[in-house]
Amino acid sequence: MKVNVFKERSLCVAADFSIDEKKYLFEQTRLLKEAWYRNDEKILDGFRIKDMDFGIYEVFLEDSTRTRESFRNASEFLGVKLSIFNSDSSSFNKKESYIDGFMTLAGYNNQVFIVRSRLEGICRWLQLQGEKYAERNKLGYKPAFINAGDGKHEHPTQELLDEFTLIEDNHWSTDSLHIALVGDLFHGRTVHSKADGLKIFNNVKVDLVAPPELAMQKQYIDKMKENGFKLRVFNSLEEYLAQPDIASRFYFTRPQLERMGERILKRQDELREKITFREEFVKKLPAPENTFFYHPLPRHKEHPTIPIFLDDLPLNHWEVQSINGMFIRIVLLSAIAGKIGGDFSGATVENTEYKEDFIREVSPDYSRPKVLKEGINPLANGVVIDRFCRGESKEDIWNYLYKTMRIMGFSRYKGSVGVGESKKAPGVYKGLIFLPEIMELSAKDLRRLAAVTAGCTVNIVKDNKVARKLRLASPPRIYKIKGTGCTNSECISHYTHCEHVPPEFIRKGDGALECYYCGHSHRFKDIWK
Ligand code: NCD
């Protein structure tokens, strides 16, 4: 039997749905929206779940109007059992973990959770644990978790409605998009979801307009570049509007005061000015009749960055954008319930398989007998780690050598470290570790060493000869390695939250290590606590 790929699906980040899947959902949304305004009950009924045993739980641990209420109205239209969790009087205040709290609700016949929290990556963790909980307790369904905004990380359902609105306004074409993202690009999660989301358009040009204090983080910029977007950066709207190539789509996002630190808050007036649209700017827009403004809302009533005078101009597309939110969410929930989606036939997201072949045994070069030295004495027996942090500065190598000795537990043994210059490439430095008391490294040690360094060579020396030589490449995924941790204090896996989430990192093309939960980017040296 054909499986419905949408059934029981979680949506934690924008990349959780493939482009084909999103196109399918958008077609359904178009159908629903048209039927809605024609009062075509027959079509509308095709979306309704009509099952009071199907439980949808809204768990909002941060404030919301549009997201929470559009999901609530969508659920009522769908005819399901809707519950709204009151976190203020819950056992979370008795220091209960999120897993224990959410799993309890999952056990009461609730299939879908809509979750907003300041903790980044919480939905991924709930999704993974939800599968295990359902199996252990034979629930007969797998609970799905929808991220309704997690800290400054992502907001994938807002992304769906934004994309739908952009495509609708583009006469249903996904050929190209030129958009200016204006505002708090640092804390604004809706713009972060665009880094993967806008891939739905074939040619994407993004202009980032924000003062440096509110600029988009490198990890999202890198992702946009990786996805082939053309990027330009501007410090203010004034600067942006003074150049000739102005986008016809503007996406504003408010300064996220509640996420800002003291230092930036003090300067909020000055920063806000750089991203606020002024009356005199209207005439700088090349074709105001074909320029559309979007905003996920809310806007600040005292200091709106899209002022009230714009409401009556044809620029105003944020209202229709907000209305589309309910349609998109009806379709999404209907698909997760398996009511629609059975006729989908496109590509779904691929599960990444991580190759574990990063430790490679190479044959020692016997033709060139080499004596590895410890200080001035030759090392007759033991382990020599070579090419450690090759190519980095001498100072960095020294610092990291000592740290690695501690991380690996080598400091308990006799040994020495050194920094040498490459013979083949003068000016290129590398670290060396000599361990005369250690005769072998276990598979676990090697795995850990590979995670600690970005590639090195391990020589096992016996009777003055290299008996075994192992080249360690960087593992594509670092997980279950004690001593590592995400450095983002808002991440669900950060130790301060005591949620017992084992840290996990995925290596990106440029060697950066991305936290599996919150997406925070690290250099390999930074993940060690
Ligand atoms: C956004 C959010 O919560 O991230 N709002 C929304 O969901 N419509 C944007 C914001 O709060 O500024």
Coordinates of C-alpha atoms and ligand atoms in Angstrom, one line a residue:
M1 CA 0.0 0.0 0.0
K2 CA 1.2 3.5 -0.8
V3 CA 2.3 5.4 2.3
N4 CA 1.2 8.9 2.9
V5 CA 4.6 10.7 3.5
F6 CA 2.9 13.5 5.4
K7 CA 1.2 11.4 8.0
E8 CA 2.7 11.8 11.5
R9 CA 5.4 14.1 10.1
S10 CA 7.1 16.6 12.4
L11 CA 8.2 20.0 11.2
C12 CA 11.2 21.3 13.2
V13 CA 13.0 23.3 10.6
A14 CA 12.2 24.6 7.1
A15 CA 14.4 21.9 5.5
D16 CA 12.2 19.1 6.9
F17 CA 10.0 19.3 3.9
S18 CA 11.3 18.8 0.3
I19 CA 10.5 21.3 -2.4
D20 CA 8.0 18.8 -4.0
E21 CA 6.3 18.3 -0.7
K22 CA 5.9 22.1 -0.2
K23 CA 4.6 22.6 -3.8
Y24 CA 2.0 19.9 -3.1
L25 CA 1.0 21.7 0.2
F26 CA 0.8 25.0 -1.6
E27 CA -1.4 23.6 -4.4
Q28 CA -3.7 22.2 -1.7
T29 CA -3.7 25.6 0.0
R30 CA -4.6 27.3 -3.2
L31 CA -7.5 24.9 -3.7
L32 CA -8.7 25.4 -0.1
K33 CA -8.5 29.2 -0.2
E34 CA -10.4 29.4 -3.5
A35 CA -13.1 27.0 -2.1
W36 CA -13.3 29.0 1.1
Y37 CA -14.2 32.2 -0.7
R38 CA -16.7 30.4 -3.0
N39 CA -18.2 28.6 0.0
D40 CA -17.6 25.3 -1.8
E41 CA -18.4 23.0 1.1
K42 CA -17.6 19.8 -0.8
I43 CA -14.0 20.8 -1.4
L44 CA -13.6 22.2 2.1
D45 CA -15.0 19.0 3.6
G46 CA -12.2 17.1 1.9
F47 CA -9.7 18.7 4.3
R48 CA -11.7 18.2 7.5
I49 CA -10.4 15.5 9.8
K50 CA -13.7 15.2 11.7
D51 CA -12.4 13.0 14.5
M52 CA -12.8 14.1 18.1
D53 CA -10.3 11.4 19.1
F54 CA -7.6 13.1 17.1
G55 CA -5.8 15.3 19.6
I56 CA -4.0 18.5 18.8
Y57 CA -2.2 20.2 21.6
E58 CA -1.0 23.8 21.6
V59 CA 1.9 24.3 23.9
F60 CA 3.0 27.9 23.8
L61 CA 5.8 28.7 26.3
E62 CA 6.3 32.1 24.6
D63 CA 3.7 34.7 23.7
S64 CA 1.8 34.6 20.4
T65 CA -1.2 35.9 18.6
R66 CA -1.2 34.9 15.0
T67 CA 0.5 31.6 15.1
R68 CA -1.4 30.3 18.1
E69 CA -4.8 31.6 17.0
S70 CA -4.5 30.6 13.4
F71 CA -3.6 27.0 14.5
R72 CA -6.5 27.1 16.9
N73 CA -9.0 28.3 14.3
A74 CA -7.5 25.8 11.8
S75 CA -8.1 23.0 14.3
E76 CA -11.7 24.0 14.9
F77 CA -12.3 24.0 11.2
L78 CA -10.8 20.6 11.0
G79 CA -13.1 19.1 13.7
V80 CA -10.6 17.6 16.1
K81 CA -10.0 17.6 19.9
L82 CA -8.0 20.8 20.5
S83 CA -6.3 21.4 23.8
I84 CA -4.5 24.5 24.9
F85 CA -1.8 23.9 27.5
N86 CA -1.5 26.3 30.4
S87 CA 2.2 26.4 31.0
D88 CA 2.0 29.0 33.8
S89 CA 0.4 26.6 36.2
S90 CA 2.1 23.4 34.9
S91 CA 4.6 21.1 36.5
F92 CA 7.3 22.8 34.4
N93 CA 7.3 25.2 37.3
K94 CA 8.2 22.3 39.5
K95 CA 11.3 21.7 37.4
E96 CA 9.8 18.9 35.4
S97 CA 11.8 18.2 32.2
Y98 CA 10.1 19.0 28.9
I99 CA 10.3 15.4 27.8
D100 CA 8.4 14.2 30.9
G101 CA 5.8 16.9 30.4
F102 CA 5.2 16.5 26.7
M103 CA 5.3 12.7 26.8
T104 CA 2.6 12.7 29.4
L105 CA 0.4 14.6 27.1
A106 CA 1.3 12.4 24.2
G107 CA 0.1 9.4 26.2
Y108 CA -3.4 11.0 26.5
N109 CA -4.2 10.3 22.9
N110 CA -2.7 13.5 21.4
Q111 CA -1.2 13.1 18.0
V112 CA 0.1 16.6 17.1
F113 CA 1.9 19.2 19.2
I114 CA 2.3 22.8 18.2
V115 CA 5.3 24.1 20.2
R116 CA 6.7 27.5 20.8
S117 CA 9.6 27.9 23.2
R118 CA 12.7 30.0 23.7
L119 CA 14.7 26.7 23.7
E120 CA 16.2 26.2 20.3
G121 CA 15.9 22.7 18.8
I122 CA 13.3 21.5 21.3
C123 CA 11.1 20.0 18.6
R124 CA 13.8 17.8 17.2
W125 CA 14.4 16.4 20.7
L126 CA 10.7 15.9 21.3
Q127 CA 10.3 14.2 17.9
L128 CA 13.1 11.7 18.7
Q129 CA 11.9 10.9 22.2
G130 CA 8.3 10.8 21.0
E131 CA 9.0 7.9 18.7
K132 CA 10.6 5.9 21.5
Y133 CA 7.8 6.8 24.0
A134 CA 5.2 5.7 21.5
E135 CA 6.9 2.4 20.9
R136 CA 7.5 1.7 24.6
N137 CA 3.9 2.4 25.4
K138 CA 2.4 0.9 22.3
L139 CA 0.4 4.1 21.5
G140 CA -0.4 3.1 18.0
Y141 CA 0.6 6.5 16.6
K142 CA 3.8 8.5 16.5
P143 CA 3.3 12.0 17.9
A144 CA 4.2 14.8 15.5
F145 CA 5.8 18.1 16.7
I146 CA 5.4 21.3 14.8
N147 CA 7.9 24.1 15.6
A148 CA 5.9 27.3 16.1
G149 CA 9.1 29.3 16.7
D150 CA 12.0 28.3 18.8
G151 CA 14.1 31.2 20.2
K152 CA 16.0 32.9 17.5
H153 CA 16.4 29.7 15.6
E154 CA 13.5 28.9 13.1
H155 CA 9.8 29.3 12.4
P156 CA 9.0 26.8 9.7
T157 CA 5.2 27.3 9.5
Q158 CA 5.7 31.0 9.2
E159 CA 8.1 30.2 6.4
L160 CA 5.4 28.0 4.7
L161 CA 2.9 30.8 4.7
D162 CA 5.5 33.4 3.6
E163 CA 6.5 31.2 0.7
F164 CA 2.9 30.6 -0.2
T165 CA 2.1 34.3 -0.2
L166 CA 5.2 35.2 -2.2
I167 CA 4.3 32.5 -4.8
E168 CA 0.7 33.6 -4.9
D169 CA 1.8 37.2 -5.5
N170 CA 4.2 36.0 -8.2
H171 CA 1.2 34.6 -10.2
W172 CA 2.1 31.1 -9.0
S173 CA 5.6 31.1 -10.5
T174 CA 8.6 29.9 -8.6
D175 CA 11.0 31.0 -11.3
S176 CA 12.8 33.9 -9.5
L177 CA 12.7 36.1 -6.5
H178 CA 14.4 39.3 -5.5
I179 CA 13.7 40.1 -1.9
A180 CA 15.0 42.5 0.7
L181 CA 15.0 41.2 4.3
V182 CA 14.9 44.3 6.5
G183 CA 15.1 44.5 10.3
D184 CA 16.4 42.4 13.1
L185 CA 18.0 39.7 11.1
F186 CA 20.0 38.5 14.1
H187 CA 17.2 37.5 16.5
G188 CA 14.4 37.1 13.9
R189 CA 13.7 33.4 13.4
T190 CA 11.3 34.0 10.5
V191 CA 14.2 35.2 8.3
H192 CA 16.5 32.4 9.4
S193 CA 14.0 29.9 8.0
K194 CA 14.4 31.6 4.7
A195 CA 17.9 30.4 4.3
D196 CA 16.6 26.9 3.3
G197 CA 13.0 27.9 2.6
L198 CA 13.5 30.2 -0.3
K199 CA 15.2 27.4 -2.2
I200 CA 11.8 26.8 -3.6
F201 CA 12.5 29.6 -6.1
N202 CA 14.9 28.7 -8.9
N203 CA 16.8 32.0 -8.9
V204 CA 17.1 33.9 -5.6
K205 CA 18.6 37.2 -4.9
V206 CA 18.5 38.3 -1.2
D207 CA 19.4 41.8 0.0
L208 CA 20.1 41.9 3.7
V209 CA 19.3 45.2 5.3
A210 CA 20.3 45.7 8.9
P211 CA 22.8 47.6 11.0
P212 CA 25.8 45.3 12.0
E213 CA 24.4 44.8 15.5
L214 CA 21.3 43.2 14.0
A215 CA 23.0 41.5 11.1
M216 CA 22.2 37.9 10.1
Q217 CA 24.5 35.3 11.7
K218 CA 27.2 33.8 9.5
Q219 CA 25.7 30.3 9.7
Y220 CA 22.5 31.5 7.8
I221 CA 24.5 33.6 5.4
D222 CA 26.7 30.6 4.6
K223 CA 23.6 28.4 4.1
M224 CA 22.1 31.0 1.7
K225 CA 25.3 31.0 -0.3
E226 CA 25.5 27.2 -0.3
N227 CA 21.9 27.2 -1.7
G228 CA 23.1 29.4 -4.5
F229 CA 21.4 32.7 -3.5
K230 CA 22.9 35.9 -4.6
L231 CA 23.5 38.0 -1.6
R232 CA 24.1 41.7 -0.9
V233 CA 24.5 43.4 2.5
F234 CA 23.3 47.0 3.4
N235 CA 23.5 48.8 6.8
S236 CA 20.3 50.7 6.5
L237 CA 17.2 51.2 4.5
E238 CA 18.5 54.7 3.5
E239 CA 21.7 53.1 2.1
Y240 CA 19.7 50.4 0.4
L241 CA 17.3 52.8 -1.3
A242 CA 20.1 55.0 -2.5
Q243 CA 21.4 52.4 -5.0
P244 CA 19.7 51.4 -8.3
D245 CA 18.9 47.7 -7.9
I246 CA 16.0 47.7 -5.4
A247 CA 13.9 44.5 -4.8
S248 CA 10.2 44.6 -5.5
R249 CA 9.5 42.4 -2.4
F250 CA 10.4 43.7 1.1
Y251 CA 10.2 41.5 4.1
F252 CA 10.3 43.4 7.4
T253 CA 10.9 41.9 10.8
R254 CA 10.6 43.8 14.1
P255 CA 13.5 44.4 16.5
Q256 CA 13.1 41.5 18.9
L257 CA 13.5 43.5 22.1
E258 CA 12.8 40.5 24.3
R259 CA 15.8 38.7 23.0
M260 CA 18.2 41.5 23.1
G261 CA 20.9 42.0 25.7
E262 CA 21.4 45.2 27.6
R263 CA 24.1 46.6 25.3
I264 CA 21.9 46.5 22.2
L265 CA 18.7 47.5 24.0
K266 CA 20.3 50.7 25.1
R267 CA 20.8 51.6 21.4
Q268 CA 17.4 50.5 20.2
D269 CA 16.2 53.9 19.0
E270 CA 19.3 54.5 16.9
L271 CA 19.1 50.9 15.5
R272 CA 15.4 51.0 14.8
E273 CA 15.8 54.2 12.7
K274 CA 18.0 52.3 10.3
I275 CA 15.3 49.8 9.5
T276 CA 12.2 51.9 9.7
F277 CA 10.4 52.9 6.5
R278 CA 9.8 56.6 6.2
E279 CA 7.3 58.5 4.2
E280 CA 10.0 60.1 2.0
F281 CA 11.2 56.6 1.0
V282 CA 8.0 55.9 -1.0
K283 CA 9.2 57.9 -3.9
K284 CA 12.5 56.1 -4.0
L285 CA 10.7 52.8 -4.8
P286 CA 11.1 52.3 -8.6
A287 CA 7.7 50.9 -9.1
P288 CA 5.5 51.3 -6.0
E289 CA 2.5 49.7 -7.7
N290 CA 4.5 46.5 -8.1
T291 CA 6.3 46.6 -4.8
F292 CA 4.9 44.5 -2.0
F293 CA 5.7 44.7 1.7
Y294 CA 5.5 41.7 4.0
H295 CA 5.8 41.3 7.8
P296 CA 5.3 38.3 10.0
L297 CA 3.8 40.8 12.6
P298 CA 3.4 41.9 15.3
R299 CA 4.6 45.5 14.7
H300 CA 5.3 47.7 17.7
K301 CA 2.4 50.2 18.3
E302 CA 4.7 53.0 19.3
H303 CA 7.6 52.4 16.9
P304 CA 6.4 50.4 13.9
T305 CA 9.0 49.8 11.3
I306 CA 6.2 49.7 8.7
P307 CA 4.3 52.8 9.8
I308 CA 0.5 53.0 9.8
F309 CA 0.4 55.4 6.8
L310 CA 1.4 52.4 4.6
D311 CA -1.7 50.4 5.6
D312 CA -3.9 51.9 2.8
L313 CA -1.3 51.7 0.1
P314 CA -1.2 48.7 -2.4
L315 CA 2.2 47.9 -0.8
N316 CA 0.4 46.3 2.1
H317 CA 0.6 42.6 1.6
W318 CA 1.2 41.7 5.3
E319 CA -2.5 41.5 5.9
V320 CA -3.1 38.9 3.2
Q321 CA 0.1 37.1 4.4
S322 CA -1.4 36.9 7.9
I323 CA -4.7 35.5 6.6
N324 CA -2.9 32.9 4.5
G325 CA -1.5 31.7 7.8
M326 CA -4.7 29.9 8.7
F327 CA -5.1 28.3 5.3
I328 CA -1.6 26.9 5.3
R329 CA -2.1 25.6 8.8
I330 CA -5.3 23.9 7.9
V331 CA -3.6 22.1 5.1
L332 CA -0.5 21.2 7.1
L333 CA -2.6 19.6 10.0
S334 CA -4.9 17.9 7.5
A335 CA -1.8 16.4 5.8
I336 CA -0.2 15.3 9.1
A337 CA -3.5 13.6 10.1
G338 CA -3.3 11.7 6.8
K339 CA -6.6 13.2 5.6
I340 CA -4.9 14.6 2.5
G341 CA -1.5 13.8 0.9
G342 CA -2.2 10.2 -0.1
D343 CA -2.0 11.3 -3.8
F344 CA 1.4 13.0 -3.5
S345 CA 4.0 11.6 -5.8
G346 CA 7.2 13.6 -5.7
A347 CA 10.5 13.5 -4.0
T348 CA 10.6 13.5 -0.2
V349 CA 13.5 14.5 2.0
E350 CA 16.4 12.0 2.0
N351 CA 17.6 10.6 5.2
T352 CA 21.3 11.4 5.4
E353 CA 23.5 8.4 6.0
Y354 CA 26.7 9.1 7.8
K355 CA 29.7 7.1 6.6
E356 CA 31.8 5.9 9.5
D357 CA 35.0 5.3 7.5
F358 CA 37.0 8.2 8.9
I359 CA 39.7 6.0 10.4
R360 CA 41.9 4.5 7.7
E361 CA 44.8 2.2 8.2
V362 CA 47.6 3.0 5.7
S363 CA 50.7 0.9 5.3
P364 CA 53.7 2.4 7.0
D365 CA 56.4 3.4 4.5
Y366 CA 59.0 0.7 5.3
S367 CA 61.3 1.8 2.4
R368 CA 62.1 5.0 4.3
P369 CA 62.8 3.8 7.9
K370 CA 61.8 6.7 10.0
V371 CA 62.7 7.2 13.6
L372 CA 60.1 9.3 15.5
K373 CA 61.8 11.3 18.2
E374 CA 60.6 12.3 21.7
G375 CA 62.5 15.4 22.5
I376 CA 66.0 14.5 21.7
N377 CA 65.6 10.8 22.5
P378 CA 64.2 8.5 19.8
L379 CA 60.9 6.9 20.7
A380 CA 61.4 3.2 20.7
N381 CA 57.9 2.2 21.6
G382 CA 54.7 4.0 21.9
V383 CA 52.3 6.3 20.1
V384 CA 53.2 9.4 18.0
I385 CA 50.4 11.6 16.8
D386 CA 51.6 13.7 13.8
R387 CA 50.1 16.4 11.5
F388 CA 48.0 17.7 14.4
C389 CA 46.2 20.9 13.5
R390 CA 48.4 21.1 10.4
G391 CA 48.2 24.6 8.8
E392 CA 47.1 26.6 11.8
S393 CA 49.2 29.3 13.6
K394 CA 51.9 28.1 16.0
E395 CA 50.2 29.7 18.9
D396 CA 46.8 28.0 18.1
I397 CA 48.6 24.7 17.8
W398 CA 50.4 25.0 21.1
N399 CA 47.1 26.0 22.9
Y400 CA 45.2 23.2 21.4
L401 CA 47.9 20.6 22.0
Y402 CA 47.6 21.1 25.7
K403 CA 43.8 21.1 25.6
T404 CA 43.8 17.8 23.6
M405 CA 46.1 16.2 26.1
R406 CA 43.5 17.0 28.7
I407 CA 40.5 16.0 26.6
M408 CA 42.0 12.7 25.7
G409 CA 43.2 12.0 29.2
F410 CA 46.8 11.8 27.9
S411 CA 48.0 14.2 30.7
R412 CA 48.1 11.2 33.1
Y413 CA 50.9 9.6 31.1
K414 CA 54.5 10.5 30.5
G415 CA 54.8 12.3 27.2
S416 CA 55.6 15.5 25.4
V417 CA 54.2 17.7 22.7
G418 CA 55.8 19.9 20.1
V419 CA 55.2 22.1 17.1
G420 CA 57.2 21.4 13.9
E421 CA 57.4 22.9 10.4
S422 CA 56.3 20.8 7.5
K423 CA 59.3 19.6 5.4
K424 CA 57.3 19.6 2.3
A425 CA 55.7 23.0 2.9
P426 CA 57.9 25.4 4.7
G427 CA 56.0 27.9 6.8
V428 CA 53.2 25.4 7.4
Y429 CA 53.2 24.2 11.0
K430 CA 51.8 21.1 12.7
G431 CA 51.6 19.7 16.2
L432 CA 53.2 16.4 17.4
I433 CA 52.3 14.4 20.5
F434 CA 54.7 11.7 21.9
L435 CA 53.3 9.1 24.2
P436 CA 56.0 6.5 25.1
E437 CA 53.8 4.8 27.8
I438 CA 50.8 4.1 25.5
M439 CA 51.3 1.1 23.2
E440 CA 47.9 1.2 21.3
L441 CA 44.9 3.4 21.1
S442 CA 41.5 1.8 21.5
A443 CA 38.7 2.2 18.8
K444 CA 37.0 4.5 21.3
D445 CA 40.1 6.6 21.7
L446 CA 40.6 6.9 18.0
R447 CA 37.0 8.0 17.5
R448 CA 37.4 10.6 20.1
L449 CA 40.7 11.8 18.7
A450 CA 39.2 12.1 15.2
A451 CA 36.5 14.2 16.7
V452 CA 39.0 16.4 18.7
T453 CA 41.3 17.1 15.7
A454 CA 40.5 18.0 12.1
G455 CA 42.6 15.1 10.8
C456 CA 45.9 13.8 12.0
T457 CA 48.1 10.7 11.7
V458 CA 48.6 8.1 14.5
N459 CA 51.8 6.1 14.4
I460 CA 52.1 3.0 16.6
V461 CA 55.9 2.6 17.1
K462 CA 57.3 -0.8 18.0
D463 CA 61.0 -1.5 18.4
N464 CA 62.0 1.8 16.7
K465 CA 59.8 1.2 13.7
V466 CA 56.3 2.4 12.7
A467 CA 54.3 -0.8 13.0
R468 CA 50.9 0.7 12.2
K469 CA 49.9 4.0 10.7
L470 CA 46.3 5.4 10.9
R471 CA 45.0 8.4 9.2
L472 CA 42.1 10.1 10.9
A473 CA 39.7 12.1 8.8
S474 CA 37.1 14.3 10.4
P475 CA 34.0 12.3 11.3
P476 CA 30.8 13.5 9.4
R477 CA 28.9 13.3 12.7
I478 CA 30.1 13.7 16.2
Y479 CA 27.8 12.1 18.7
K480 CA 27.9 10.2 22.0
I481 CA 31.3 11.7 22.8
K482 CA 31.7 12.8 26.4
G483 CA 33.0 16.2 27.0
T484 CA 31.4 17.9 24.0
G485 CA 28.6 20.4 24.1
C486 CA 26.8 23.0 22.1
T487 CA 27.9 26.5 23.0
N488 CA 24.6 28.2 22.4
S489 CA 23.1 28.8 25.8
E490 CA 19.6 28.7 24.4
C491 CA 20.0 25.3 22.8
I492 CA 17.9 22.4 24.3
S493 CA 21.1 20.4 24.5
H494 CA 23.0 23.1 26.5
Y495 CA 23.9 21.6 29.9
T496 CA 22.4 24.5 31.8
H497 CA 18.9 23.4 30.9
C498 CA 19.4 20.0 32.5
E499 CA 17.3 18.3 29.8
H500 CA 19.8 15.5 29.3
V501 CA 20.1 15.9 25.6
P502 CA 23.2 14.1 24.3
P503 CA 25.1 16.7 22.2
E504 CA 25.4 15.9 18.5
F505 CA 27.1 17.8 15.6
I506 CA 27.0 17.4 11.9
R507 CA 30.1 18.4 9.9
K508 CA 29.5 20.9 7.0
G509 CA 31.4 21.2 3.8
D510 CA 33.8 23.9 5.2
G511 CA 34.5 21.8 8.3
A512 CA 32.2 23.7 10.6
L513 CA 30.3 21.6 13.1
E514 CA 26.6 22.4 13.2
C515 CA 24.6 21.4 16.3
Y516 CA 22.0 18.8 15.3
Y517 CA 19.4 20.6 17.4
C518 CA 19.8 24.3 17.2
G519 CA 22.0 24.5 14.0
H520 CA 24.6 26.7 15.9
S521 CA 27.9 26.6 14.0
H522 CA 31.1 25.7 15.7
R523 CA 34.8 25.3 14.9
F524 CA 35.9 21.8 15.9
K525 CA 37.9 23.3 18.8
D526 CA 34.8 25.0 20.3
I527 CA 32.7 22.0 21.1
W528 CA 34.8 20.8 24.0
K529 CA 33.6 21.9 27.4
Ligands
NCD1 C1 7.1 36.1 14.6 C2 7.7 35.2 15.6 O1 7.1 35.0 16.6 O2 8.8 34.8 15.4 N1 5.7 36.3 14.7 C3 4.8 35.4 14.2 O3 4.9 34.2 14.5 N2 3.9 35.9 13.4 C4 7.8 37.4 14.4 C5 8.0 38.3 15.6 O4 7.6 38.0 16.8 O5 8.5 39.3 15.4

